[in-house]
Short mmCIF file of N, CA and C in Angstrom, two decimals:
data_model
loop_
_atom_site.label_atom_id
_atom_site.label_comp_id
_atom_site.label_asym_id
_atom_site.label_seq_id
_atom_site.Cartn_x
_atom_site.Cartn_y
_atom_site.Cartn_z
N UNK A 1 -28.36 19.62 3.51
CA UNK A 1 -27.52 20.76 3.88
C UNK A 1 -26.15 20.65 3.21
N UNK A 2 -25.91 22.08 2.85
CA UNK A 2 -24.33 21.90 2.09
C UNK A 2 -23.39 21.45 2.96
N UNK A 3 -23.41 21.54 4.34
CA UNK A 3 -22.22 21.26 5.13
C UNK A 3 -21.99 19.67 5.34
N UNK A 4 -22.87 18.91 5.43
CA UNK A 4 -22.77 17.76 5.54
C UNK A 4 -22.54 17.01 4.22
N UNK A 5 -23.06 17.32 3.22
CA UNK A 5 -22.75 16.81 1.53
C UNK A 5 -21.01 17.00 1.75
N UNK A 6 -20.30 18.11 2.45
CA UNK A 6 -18.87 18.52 2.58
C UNK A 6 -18.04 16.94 2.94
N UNK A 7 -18.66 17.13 4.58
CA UNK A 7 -18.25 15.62 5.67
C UNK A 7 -18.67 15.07 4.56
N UNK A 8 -19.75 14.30 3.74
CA UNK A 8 -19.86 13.15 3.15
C UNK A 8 -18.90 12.91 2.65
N UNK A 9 -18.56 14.33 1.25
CA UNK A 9 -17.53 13.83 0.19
C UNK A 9 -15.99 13.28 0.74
N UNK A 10 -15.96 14.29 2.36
CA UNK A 10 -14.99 14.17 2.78
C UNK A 10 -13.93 12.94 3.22
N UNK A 11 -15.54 12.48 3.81
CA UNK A 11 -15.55 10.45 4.33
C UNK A 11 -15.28 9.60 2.75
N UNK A 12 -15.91 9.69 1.40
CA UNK A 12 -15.42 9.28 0.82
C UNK A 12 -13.88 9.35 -0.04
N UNK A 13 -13.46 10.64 0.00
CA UNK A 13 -12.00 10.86 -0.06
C UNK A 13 -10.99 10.19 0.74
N UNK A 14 -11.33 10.11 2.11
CA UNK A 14 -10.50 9.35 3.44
C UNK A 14 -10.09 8.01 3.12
N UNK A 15 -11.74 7.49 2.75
CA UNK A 15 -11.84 6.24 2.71
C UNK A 15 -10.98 5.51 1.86
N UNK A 16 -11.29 6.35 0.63
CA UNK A 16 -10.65 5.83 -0.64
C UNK A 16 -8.86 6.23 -0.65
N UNK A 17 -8.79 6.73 -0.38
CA UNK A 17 -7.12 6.89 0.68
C UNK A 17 -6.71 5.92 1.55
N UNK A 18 -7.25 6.18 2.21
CA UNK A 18 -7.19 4.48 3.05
C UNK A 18 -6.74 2.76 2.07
N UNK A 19 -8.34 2.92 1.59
CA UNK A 19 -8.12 1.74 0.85
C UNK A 19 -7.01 1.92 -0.50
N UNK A 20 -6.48 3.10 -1.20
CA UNK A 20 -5.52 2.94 -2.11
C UNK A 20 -4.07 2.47 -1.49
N UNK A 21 -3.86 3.19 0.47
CA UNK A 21 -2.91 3.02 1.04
C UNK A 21 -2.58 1.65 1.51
N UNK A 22 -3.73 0.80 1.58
CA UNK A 22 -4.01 -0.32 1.72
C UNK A 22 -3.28 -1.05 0.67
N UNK A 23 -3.53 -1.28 -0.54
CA UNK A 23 -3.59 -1.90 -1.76
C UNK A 23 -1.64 -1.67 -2.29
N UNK A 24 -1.22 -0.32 -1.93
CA UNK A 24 0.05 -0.16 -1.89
C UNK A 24 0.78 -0.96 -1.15
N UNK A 25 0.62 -0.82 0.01
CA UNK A 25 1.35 -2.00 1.26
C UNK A 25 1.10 -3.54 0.27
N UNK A 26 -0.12 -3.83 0.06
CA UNK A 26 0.24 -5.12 -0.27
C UNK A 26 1.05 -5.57 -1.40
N UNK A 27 0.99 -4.98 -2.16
CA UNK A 27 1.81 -4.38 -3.36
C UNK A 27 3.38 -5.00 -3.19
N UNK A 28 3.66 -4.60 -1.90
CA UNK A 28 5.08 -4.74 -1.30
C UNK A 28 5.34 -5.77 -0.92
N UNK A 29 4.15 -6.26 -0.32
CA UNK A 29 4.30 -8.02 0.44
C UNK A 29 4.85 -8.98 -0.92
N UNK A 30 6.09 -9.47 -1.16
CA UNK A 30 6.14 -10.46 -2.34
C UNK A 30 5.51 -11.67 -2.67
N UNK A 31 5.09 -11.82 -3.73
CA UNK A 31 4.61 -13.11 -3.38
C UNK A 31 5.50 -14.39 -4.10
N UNK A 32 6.61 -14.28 -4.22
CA UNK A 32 7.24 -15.25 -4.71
C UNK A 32 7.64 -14.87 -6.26
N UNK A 33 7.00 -13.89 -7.15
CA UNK A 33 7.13 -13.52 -8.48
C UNK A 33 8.04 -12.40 -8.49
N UNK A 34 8.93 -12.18 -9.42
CA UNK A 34 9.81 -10.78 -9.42
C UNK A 34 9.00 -9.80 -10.31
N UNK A 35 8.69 -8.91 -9.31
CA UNK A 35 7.99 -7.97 -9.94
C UNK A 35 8.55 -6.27 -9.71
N UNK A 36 9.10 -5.26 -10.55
CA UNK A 36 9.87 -4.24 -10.56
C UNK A 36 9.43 -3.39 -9.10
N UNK A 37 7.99 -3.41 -8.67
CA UNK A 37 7.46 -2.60 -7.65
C UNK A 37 7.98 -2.88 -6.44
N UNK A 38 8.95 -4.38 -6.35
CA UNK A 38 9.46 -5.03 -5.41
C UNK A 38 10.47 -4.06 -4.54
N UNK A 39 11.06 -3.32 -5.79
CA UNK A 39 12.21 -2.29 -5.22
C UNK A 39 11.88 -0.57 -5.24
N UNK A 40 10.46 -0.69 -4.81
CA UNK A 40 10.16 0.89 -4.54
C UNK A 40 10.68 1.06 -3.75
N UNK A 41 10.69 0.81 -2.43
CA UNK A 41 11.30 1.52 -1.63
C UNK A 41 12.37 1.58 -1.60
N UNK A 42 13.11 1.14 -2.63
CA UNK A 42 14.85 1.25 -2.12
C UNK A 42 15.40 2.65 -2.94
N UNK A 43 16.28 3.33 -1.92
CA UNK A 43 16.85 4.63 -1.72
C UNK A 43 18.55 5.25 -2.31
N UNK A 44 18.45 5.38 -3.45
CA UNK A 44 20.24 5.31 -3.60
C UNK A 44 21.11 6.30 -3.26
N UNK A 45 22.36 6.48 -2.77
CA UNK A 45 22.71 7.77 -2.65
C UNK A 45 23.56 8.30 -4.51
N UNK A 46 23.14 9.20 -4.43
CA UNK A 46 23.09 9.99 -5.91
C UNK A 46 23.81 11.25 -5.83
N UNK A 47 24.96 11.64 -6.11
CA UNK A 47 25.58 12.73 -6.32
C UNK A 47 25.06 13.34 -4.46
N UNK A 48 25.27 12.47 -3.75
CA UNK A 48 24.89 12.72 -2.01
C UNK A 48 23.26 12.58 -1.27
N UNK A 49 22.06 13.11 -2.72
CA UNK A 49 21.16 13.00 -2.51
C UNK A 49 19.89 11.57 -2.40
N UNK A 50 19.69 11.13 -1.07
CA UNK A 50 18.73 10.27 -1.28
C UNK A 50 17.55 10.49 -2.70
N UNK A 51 17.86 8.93 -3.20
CA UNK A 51 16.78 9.19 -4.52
C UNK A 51 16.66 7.59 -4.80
N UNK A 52 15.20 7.44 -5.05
CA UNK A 52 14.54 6.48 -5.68
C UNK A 52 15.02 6.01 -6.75
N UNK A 53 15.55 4.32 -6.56
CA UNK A 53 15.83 3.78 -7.27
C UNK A 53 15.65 3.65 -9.02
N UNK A 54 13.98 3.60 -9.06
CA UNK A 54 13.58 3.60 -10.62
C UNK A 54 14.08 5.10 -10.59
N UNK A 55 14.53 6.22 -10.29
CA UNK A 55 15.36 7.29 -11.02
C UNK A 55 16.50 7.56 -11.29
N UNK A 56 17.25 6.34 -11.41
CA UNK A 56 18.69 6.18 -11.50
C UNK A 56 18.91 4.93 -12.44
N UNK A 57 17.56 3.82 -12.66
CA UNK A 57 18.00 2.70 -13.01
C UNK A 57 16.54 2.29 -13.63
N UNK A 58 16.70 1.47 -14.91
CA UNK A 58 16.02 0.61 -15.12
C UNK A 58 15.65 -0.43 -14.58
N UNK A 59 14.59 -1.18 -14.08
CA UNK A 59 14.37 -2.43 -13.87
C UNK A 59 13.65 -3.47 -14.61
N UNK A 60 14.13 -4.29 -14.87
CA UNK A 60 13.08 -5.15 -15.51
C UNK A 60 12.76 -6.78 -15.08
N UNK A 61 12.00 -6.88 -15.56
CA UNK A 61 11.71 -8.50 -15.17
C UNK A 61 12.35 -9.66 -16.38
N UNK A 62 13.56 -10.32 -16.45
CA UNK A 62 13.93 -11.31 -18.32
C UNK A 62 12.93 -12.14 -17.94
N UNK A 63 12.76 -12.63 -16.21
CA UNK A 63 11.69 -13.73 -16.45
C UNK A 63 10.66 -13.77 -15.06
N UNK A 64 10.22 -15.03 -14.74
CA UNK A 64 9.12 -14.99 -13.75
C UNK A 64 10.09 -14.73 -12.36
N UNK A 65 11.05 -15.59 -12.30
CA UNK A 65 11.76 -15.11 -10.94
C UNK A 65 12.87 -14.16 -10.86
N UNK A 66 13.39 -13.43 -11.88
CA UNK A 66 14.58 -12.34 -11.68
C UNK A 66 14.16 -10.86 -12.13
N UNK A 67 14.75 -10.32 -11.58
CA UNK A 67 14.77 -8.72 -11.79
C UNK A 67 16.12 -8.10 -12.02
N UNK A 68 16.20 -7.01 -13.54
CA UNK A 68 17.35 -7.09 -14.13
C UNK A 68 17.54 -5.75 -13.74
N UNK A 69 18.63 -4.89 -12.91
CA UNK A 69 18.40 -3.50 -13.00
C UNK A 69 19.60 -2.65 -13.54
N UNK A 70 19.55 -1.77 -14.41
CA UNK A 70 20.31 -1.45 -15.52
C UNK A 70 20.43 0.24 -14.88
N UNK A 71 21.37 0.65 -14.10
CA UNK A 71 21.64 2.26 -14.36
C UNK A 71 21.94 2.92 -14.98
N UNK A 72 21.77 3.81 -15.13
CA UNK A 72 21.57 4.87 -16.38
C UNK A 72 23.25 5.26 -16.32
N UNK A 73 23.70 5.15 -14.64
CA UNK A 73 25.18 5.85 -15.04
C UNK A 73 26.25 4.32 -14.21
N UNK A 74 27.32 4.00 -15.07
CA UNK A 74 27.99 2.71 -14.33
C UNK A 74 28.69 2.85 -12.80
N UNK A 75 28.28 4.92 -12.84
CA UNK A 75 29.21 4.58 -11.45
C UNK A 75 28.46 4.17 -10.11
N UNK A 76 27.54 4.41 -10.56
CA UNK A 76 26.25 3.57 -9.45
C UNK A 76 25.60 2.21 -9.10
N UNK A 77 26.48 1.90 -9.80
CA UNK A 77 26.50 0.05 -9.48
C UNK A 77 26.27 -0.59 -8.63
N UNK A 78 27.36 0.08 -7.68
CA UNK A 78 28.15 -0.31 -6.75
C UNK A 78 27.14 0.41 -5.66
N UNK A 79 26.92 1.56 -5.98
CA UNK A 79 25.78 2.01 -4.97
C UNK A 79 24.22 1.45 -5.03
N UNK A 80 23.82 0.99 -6.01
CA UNK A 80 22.79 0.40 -5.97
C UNK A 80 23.11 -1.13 -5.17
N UNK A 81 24.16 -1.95 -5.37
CA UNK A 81 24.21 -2.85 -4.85
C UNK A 81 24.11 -2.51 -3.67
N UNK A 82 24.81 -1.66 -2.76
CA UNK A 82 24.76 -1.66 -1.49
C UNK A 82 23.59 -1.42 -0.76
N UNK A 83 22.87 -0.83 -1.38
CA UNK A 83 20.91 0.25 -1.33
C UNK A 83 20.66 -1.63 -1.04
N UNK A 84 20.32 -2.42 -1.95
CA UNK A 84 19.60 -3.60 -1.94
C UNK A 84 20.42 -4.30 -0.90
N UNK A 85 21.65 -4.61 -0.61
CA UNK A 85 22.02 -4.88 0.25
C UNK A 85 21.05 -4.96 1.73
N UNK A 86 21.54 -3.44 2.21
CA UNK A 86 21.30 -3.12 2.96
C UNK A 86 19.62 -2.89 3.47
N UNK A 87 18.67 -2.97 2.27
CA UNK A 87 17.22 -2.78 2.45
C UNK A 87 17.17 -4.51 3.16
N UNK A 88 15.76 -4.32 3.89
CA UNK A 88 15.38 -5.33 4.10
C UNK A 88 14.60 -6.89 3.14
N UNK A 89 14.89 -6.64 2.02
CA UNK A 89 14.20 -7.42 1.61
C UNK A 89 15.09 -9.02 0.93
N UNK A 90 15.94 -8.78 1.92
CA UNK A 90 16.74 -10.35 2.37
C UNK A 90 16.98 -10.98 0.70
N UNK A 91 17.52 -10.39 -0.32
CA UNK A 91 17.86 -10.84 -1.81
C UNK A 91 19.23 -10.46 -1.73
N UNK A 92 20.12 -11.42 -2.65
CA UNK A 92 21.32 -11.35 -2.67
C UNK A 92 21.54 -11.07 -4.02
N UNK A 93 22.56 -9.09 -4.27
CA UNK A 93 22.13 -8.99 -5.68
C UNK A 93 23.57 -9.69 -6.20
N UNK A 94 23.22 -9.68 -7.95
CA UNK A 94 24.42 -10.31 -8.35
C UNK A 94 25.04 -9.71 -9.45
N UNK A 95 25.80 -9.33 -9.40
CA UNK A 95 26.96 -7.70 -10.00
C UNK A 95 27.87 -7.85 -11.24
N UNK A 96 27.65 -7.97 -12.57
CA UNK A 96 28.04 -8.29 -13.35
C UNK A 96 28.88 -7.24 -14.15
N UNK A 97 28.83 -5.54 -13.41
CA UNK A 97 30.17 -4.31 -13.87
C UNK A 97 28.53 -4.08 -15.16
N UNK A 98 27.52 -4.14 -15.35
CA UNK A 98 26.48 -3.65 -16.31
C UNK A 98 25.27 -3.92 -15.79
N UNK A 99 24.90 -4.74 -15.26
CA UNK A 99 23.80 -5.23 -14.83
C UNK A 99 23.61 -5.70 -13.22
N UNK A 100 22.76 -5.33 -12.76
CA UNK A 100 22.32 -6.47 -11.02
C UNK A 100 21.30 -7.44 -11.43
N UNK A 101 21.71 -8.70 -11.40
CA UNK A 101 20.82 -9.68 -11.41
C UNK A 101 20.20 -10.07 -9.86
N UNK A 102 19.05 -10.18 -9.74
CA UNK A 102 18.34 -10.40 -8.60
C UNK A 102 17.57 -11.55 -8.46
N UNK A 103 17.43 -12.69 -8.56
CA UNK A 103 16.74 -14.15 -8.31
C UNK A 103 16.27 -13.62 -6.91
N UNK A 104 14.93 -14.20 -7.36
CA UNK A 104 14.15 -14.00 -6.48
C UNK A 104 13.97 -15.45 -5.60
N UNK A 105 14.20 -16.25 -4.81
CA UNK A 105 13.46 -17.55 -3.94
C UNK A 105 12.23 -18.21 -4.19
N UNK A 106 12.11 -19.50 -4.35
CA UNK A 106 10.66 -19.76 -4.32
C UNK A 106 10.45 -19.41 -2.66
N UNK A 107 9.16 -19.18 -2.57
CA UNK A 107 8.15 -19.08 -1.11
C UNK A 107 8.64 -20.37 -0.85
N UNK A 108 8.88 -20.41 1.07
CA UNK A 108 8.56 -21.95 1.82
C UNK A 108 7.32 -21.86 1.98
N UNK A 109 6.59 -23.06 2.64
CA UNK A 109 5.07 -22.90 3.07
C UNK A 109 5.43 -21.89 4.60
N UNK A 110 6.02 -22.41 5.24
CA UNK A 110 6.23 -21.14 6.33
C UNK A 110 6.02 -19.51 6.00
N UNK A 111 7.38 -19.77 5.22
CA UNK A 111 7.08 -18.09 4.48
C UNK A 111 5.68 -17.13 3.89
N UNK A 112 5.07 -18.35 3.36
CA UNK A 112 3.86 -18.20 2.54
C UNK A 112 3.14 -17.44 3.94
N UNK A 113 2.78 -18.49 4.79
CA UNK A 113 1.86 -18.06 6.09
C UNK A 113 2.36 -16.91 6.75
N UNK A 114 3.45 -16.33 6.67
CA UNK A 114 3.78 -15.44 7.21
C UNK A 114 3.74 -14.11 6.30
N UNK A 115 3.71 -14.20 5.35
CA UNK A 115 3.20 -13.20 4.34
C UNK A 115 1.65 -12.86 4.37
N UNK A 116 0.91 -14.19 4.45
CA UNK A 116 -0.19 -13.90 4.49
C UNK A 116 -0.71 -13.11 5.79
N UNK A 117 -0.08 -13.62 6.70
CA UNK A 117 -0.44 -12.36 8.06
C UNK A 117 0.19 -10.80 7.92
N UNK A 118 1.40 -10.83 7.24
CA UNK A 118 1.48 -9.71 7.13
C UNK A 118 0.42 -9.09 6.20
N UNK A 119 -0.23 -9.57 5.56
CA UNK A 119 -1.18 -8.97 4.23
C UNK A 119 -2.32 -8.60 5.13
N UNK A 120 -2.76 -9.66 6.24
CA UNK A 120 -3.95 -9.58 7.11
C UNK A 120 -3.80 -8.16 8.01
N UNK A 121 -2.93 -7.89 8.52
CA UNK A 121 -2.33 -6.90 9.42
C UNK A 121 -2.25 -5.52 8.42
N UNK A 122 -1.90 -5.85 7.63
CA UNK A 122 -2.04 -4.37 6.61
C UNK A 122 -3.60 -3.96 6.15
N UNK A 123 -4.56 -5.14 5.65
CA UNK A 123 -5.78 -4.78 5.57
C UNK A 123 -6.78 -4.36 7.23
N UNK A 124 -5.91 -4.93 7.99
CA UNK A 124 -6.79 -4.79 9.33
C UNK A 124 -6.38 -2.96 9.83
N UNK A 125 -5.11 -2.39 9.51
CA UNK A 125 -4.28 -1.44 9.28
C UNK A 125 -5.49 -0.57 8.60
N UNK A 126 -5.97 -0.89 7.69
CA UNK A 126 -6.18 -0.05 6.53
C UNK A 126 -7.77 0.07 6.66
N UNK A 127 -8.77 -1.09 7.81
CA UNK A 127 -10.01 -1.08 7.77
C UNK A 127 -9.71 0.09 9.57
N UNK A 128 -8.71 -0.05 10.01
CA UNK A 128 -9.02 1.16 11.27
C UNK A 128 -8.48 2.63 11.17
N UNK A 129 -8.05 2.74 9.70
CA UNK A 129 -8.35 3.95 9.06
C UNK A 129 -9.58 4.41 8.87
N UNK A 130 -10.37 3.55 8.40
CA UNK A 130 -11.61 3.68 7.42
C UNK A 130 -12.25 3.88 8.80
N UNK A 131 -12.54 3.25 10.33
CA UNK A 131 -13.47 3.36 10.93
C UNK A 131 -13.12 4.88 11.99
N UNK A 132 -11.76 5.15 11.78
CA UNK A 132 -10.90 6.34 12.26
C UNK A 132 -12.10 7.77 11.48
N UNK A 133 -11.89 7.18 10.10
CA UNK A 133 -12.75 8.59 9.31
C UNK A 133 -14.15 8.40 9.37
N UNK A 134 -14.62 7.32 9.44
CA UNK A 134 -16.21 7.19 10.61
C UNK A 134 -16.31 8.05 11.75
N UNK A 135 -15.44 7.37 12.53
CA UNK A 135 -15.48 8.50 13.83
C UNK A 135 -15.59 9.84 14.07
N UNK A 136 -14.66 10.42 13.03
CA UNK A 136 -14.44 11.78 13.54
C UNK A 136 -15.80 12.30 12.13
N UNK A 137 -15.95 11.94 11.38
CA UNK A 137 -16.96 12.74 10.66
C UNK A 137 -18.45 12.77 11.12
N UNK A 138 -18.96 11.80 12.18
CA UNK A 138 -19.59 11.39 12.55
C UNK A 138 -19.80 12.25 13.74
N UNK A 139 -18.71 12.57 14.32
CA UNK A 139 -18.72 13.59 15.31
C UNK A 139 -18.42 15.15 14.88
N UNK A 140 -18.20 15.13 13.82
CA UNK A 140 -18.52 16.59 12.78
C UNK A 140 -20.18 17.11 13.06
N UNK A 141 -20.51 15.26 12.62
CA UNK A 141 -22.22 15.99 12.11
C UNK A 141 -22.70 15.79 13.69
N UNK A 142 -22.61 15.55 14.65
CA UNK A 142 -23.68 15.83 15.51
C UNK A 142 -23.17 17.01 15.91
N UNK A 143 -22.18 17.50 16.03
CA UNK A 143 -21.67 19.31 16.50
C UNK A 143 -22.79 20.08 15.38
N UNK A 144 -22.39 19.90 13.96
CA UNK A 144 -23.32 20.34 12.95
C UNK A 144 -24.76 20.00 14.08
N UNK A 145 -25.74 19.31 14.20
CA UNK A 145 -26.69 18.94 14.77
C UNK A 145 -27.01 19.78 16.19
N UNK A 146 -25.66 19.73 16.85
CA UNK A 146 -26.00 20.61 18.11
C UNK A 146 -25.96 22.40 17.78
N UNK A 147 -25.23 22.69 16.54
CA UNK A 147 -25.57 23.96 16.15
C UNK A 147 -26.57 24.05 15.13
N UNK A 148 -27.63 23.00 15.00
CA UNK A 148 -29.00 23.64 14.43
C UNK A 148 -29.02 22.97 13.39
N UNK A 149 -28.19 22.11 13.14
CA UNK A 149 -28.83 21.55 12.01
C UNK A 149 -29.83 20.41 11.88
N UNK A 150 -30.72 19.91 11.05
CA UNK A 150 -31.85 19.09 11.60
C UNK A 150 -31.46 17.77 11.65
N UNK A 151 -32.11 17.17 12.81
CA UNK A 151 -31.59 15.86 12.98
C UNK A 151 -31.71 15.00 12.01
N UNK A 152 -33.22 15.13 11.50
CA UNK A 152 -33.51 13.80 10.57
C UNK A 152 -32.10 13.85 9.21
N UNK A 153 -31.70 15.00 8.85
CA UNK A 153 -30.96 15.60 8.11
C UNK A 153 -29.35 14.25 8.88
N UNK A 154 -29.04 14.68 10.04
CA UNK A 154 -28.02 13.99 10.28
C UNK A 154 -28.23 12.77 10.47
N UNK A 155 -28.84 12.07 11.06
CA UNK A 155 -29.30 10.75 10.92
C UNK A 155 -29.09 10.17 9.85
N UNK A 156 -29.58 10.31 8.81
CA UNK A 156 -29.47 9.93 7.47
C UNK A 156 -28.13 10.24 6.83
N UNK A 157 -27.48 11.31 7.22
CA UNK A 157 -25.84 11.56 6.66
C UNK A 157 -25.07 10.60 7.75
N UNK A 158 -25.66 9.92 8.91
CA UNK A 158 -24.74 9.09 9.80
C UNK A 158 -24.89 7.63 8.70
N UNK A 159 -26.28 7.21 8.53
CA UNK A 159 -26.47 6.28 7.51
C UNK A 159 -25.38 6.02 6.74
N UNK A 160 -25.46 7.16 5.59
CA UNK A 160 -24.70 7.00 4.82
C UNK A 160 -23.21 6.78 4.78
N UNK A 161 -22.51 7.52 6.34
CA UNK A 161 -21.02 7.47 6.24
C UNK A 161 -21.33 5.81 6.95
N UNK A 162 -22.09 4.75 7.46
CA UNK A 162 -22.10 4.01 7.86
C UNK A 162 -22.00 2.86 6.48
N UNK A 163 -22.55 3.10 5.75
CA UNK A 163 -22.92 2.80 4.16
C UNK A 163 -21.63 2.98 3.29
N UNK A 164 -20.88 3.85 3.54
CA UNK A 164 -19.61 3.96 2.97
C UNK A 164 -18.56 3.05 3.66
N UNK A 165 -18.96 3.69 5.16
CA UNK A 165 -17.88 2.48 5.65
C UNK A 165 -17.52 0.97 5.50
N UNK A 166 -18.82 0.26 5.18
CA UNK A 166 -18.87 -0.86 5.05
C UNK A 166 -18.75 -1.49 3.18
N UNK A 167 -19.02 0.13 2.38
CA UNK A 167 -18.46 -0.02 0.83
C UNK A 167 -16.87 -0.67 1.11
N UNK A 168 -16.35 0.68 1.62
CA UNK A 168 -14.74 0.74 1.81
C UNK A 168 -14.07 -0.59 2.42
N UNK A 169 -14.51 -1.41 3.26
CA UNK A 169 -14.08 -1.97 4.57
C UNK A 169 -14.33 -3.43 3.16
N UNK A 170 -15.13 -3.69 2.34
CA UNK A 170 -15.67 -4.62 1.43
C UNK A 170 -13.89 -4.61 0.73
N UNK A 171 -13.85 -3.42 0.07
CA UNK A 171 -12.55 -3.39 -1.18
C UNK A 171 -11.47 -3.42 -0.31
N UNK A 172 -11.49 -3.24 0.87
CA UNK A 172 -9.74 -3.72 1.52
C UNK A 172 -9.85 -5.12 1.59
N UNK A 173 -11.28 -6.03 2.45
CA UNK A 173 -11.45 -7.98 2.30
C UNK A 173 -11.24 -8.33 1.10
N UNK A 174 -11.40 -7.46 -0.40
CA UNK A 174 -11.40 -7.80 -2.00
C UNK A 174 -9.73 -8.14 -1.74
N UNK A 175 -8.98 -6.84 -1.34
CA UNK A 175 -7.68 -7.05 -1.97
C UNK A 175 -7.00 -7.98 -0.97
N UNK A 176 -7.43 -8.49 0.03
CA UNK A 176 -6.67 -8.94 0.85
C UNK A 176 -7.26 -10.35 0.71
N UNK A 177 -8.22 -10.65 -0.22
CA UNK A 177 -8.34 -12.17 -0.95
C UNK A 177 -7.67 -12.38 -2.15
N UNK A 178 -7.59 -11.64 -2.68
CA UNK A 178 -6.53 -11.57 -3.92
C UNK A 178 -5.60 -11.64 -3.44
N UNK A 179 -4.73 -10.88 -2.49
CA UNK A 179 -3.39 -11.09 -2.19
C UNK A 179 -3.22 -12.30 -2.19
N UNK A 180 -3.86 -12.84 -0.67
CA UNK A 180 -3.90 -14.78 0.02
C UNK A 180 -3.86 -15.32 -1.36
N UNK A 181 -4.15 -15.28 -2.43
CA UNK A 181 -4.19 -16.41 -3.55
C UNK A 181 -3.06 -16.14 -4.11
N UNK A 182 -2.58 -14.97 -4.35
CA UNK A 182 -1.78 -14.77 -5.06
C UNK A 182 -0.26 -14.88 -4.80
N UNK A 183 -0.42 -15.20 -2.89
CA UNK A 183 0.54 -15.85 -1.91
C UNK A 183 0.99 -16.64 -2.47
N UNK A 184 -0.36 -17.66 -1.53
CA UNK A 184 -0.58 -19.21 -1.79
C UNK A 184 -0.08 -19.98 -2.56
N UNK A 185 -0.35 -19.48 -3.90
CA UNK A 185 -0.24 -20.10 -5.30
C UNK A 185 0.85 -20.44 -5.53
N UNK A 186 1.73 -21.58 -5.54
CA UNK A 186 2.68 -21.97 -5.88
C UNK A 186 2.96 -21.85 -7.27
#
């Protein structure tokens, strides 16, 4: 039936949303390397308007632990410093009137373990999405079912969003073993 091929594609769109939203968060968790994505979220004020950092400034990496960020205009320096400041991600920038130098920390082993739960908590986050769009599509198709559509028909489309779920629920444990190593790894 066309309506349920709908819910299918639908459950795989969710899913894969899910798991890209997944893979973003971890993205964020640092793992000890300076990497430019470190400062997505930080917010500058710009001629008054909140605006994303990479649109005001270059960032780059000179090496494995610093991040170099270069604005496009010098009078924002001073406002970018304060943006990093004030974000949570506990770095002290360092202000040279051209450049913010950012040294990044090695990981403690404490730190490490505590990253790694946050990584666990974001994939666990991101697998009760995935069983969220189980649920409700699942309860699509038996309404579909109670208005006439054939069971064996839904049965087999429950299969399948069951079959997806456990695709999806696979690639969030993928990235959230990659992360742990990529913690870990001194």
């Amino acid at each position: 039936m066309e309506e349920i091929q709908l819910y299918l594609e639908e459950a795989k769109e969710m899913m894969q949303k899910a798991v890209d939203h997944s893979a973003a968060e971890m993205v964020k968790i640092r793992a000890g390397k300076a990497m430019p994505n470190l400062l997505d979220g930080i917010m500058v004020s710009y001629y008054g308007a909140s605006t994303p950092l990479q649109q005001v400034a270059s960032v780059t990496t000179p090496d494995a632990r610093t991040l170099a960020i270069k604005p496009w205009e010098k009078n924002l320096i001073s406002e970018i410093e304060r943006s990093i400041i004030n974000s949570d991600l506990g770095l002290a920038p360092q202000n040279n009137g051209e450049l913010i130098i950012l040294t990044i920390p090695p990981l403690t082993e404490e730190r490490r373990k505590l990253l790694v739960k946050q990584a666990k908590q974001e994939s666990e986050n991101g697998k009760i999405s995935i069983r969220t769009v189980r649920k409700d599509i699942n309860e699509s198709l038996r309404k579909l079912q109670k208005d006439g559509a054939p069971e064996d028909e839904v049965k087999r489309a429950e299969d399948t969003v069951q079959k997806l779920t456990d695709k999806y629920s696979t690639k969030i444990d993928e990235l959230l073993a990659k992360k742990e190593v990529e913690i870990m790894t001194v």
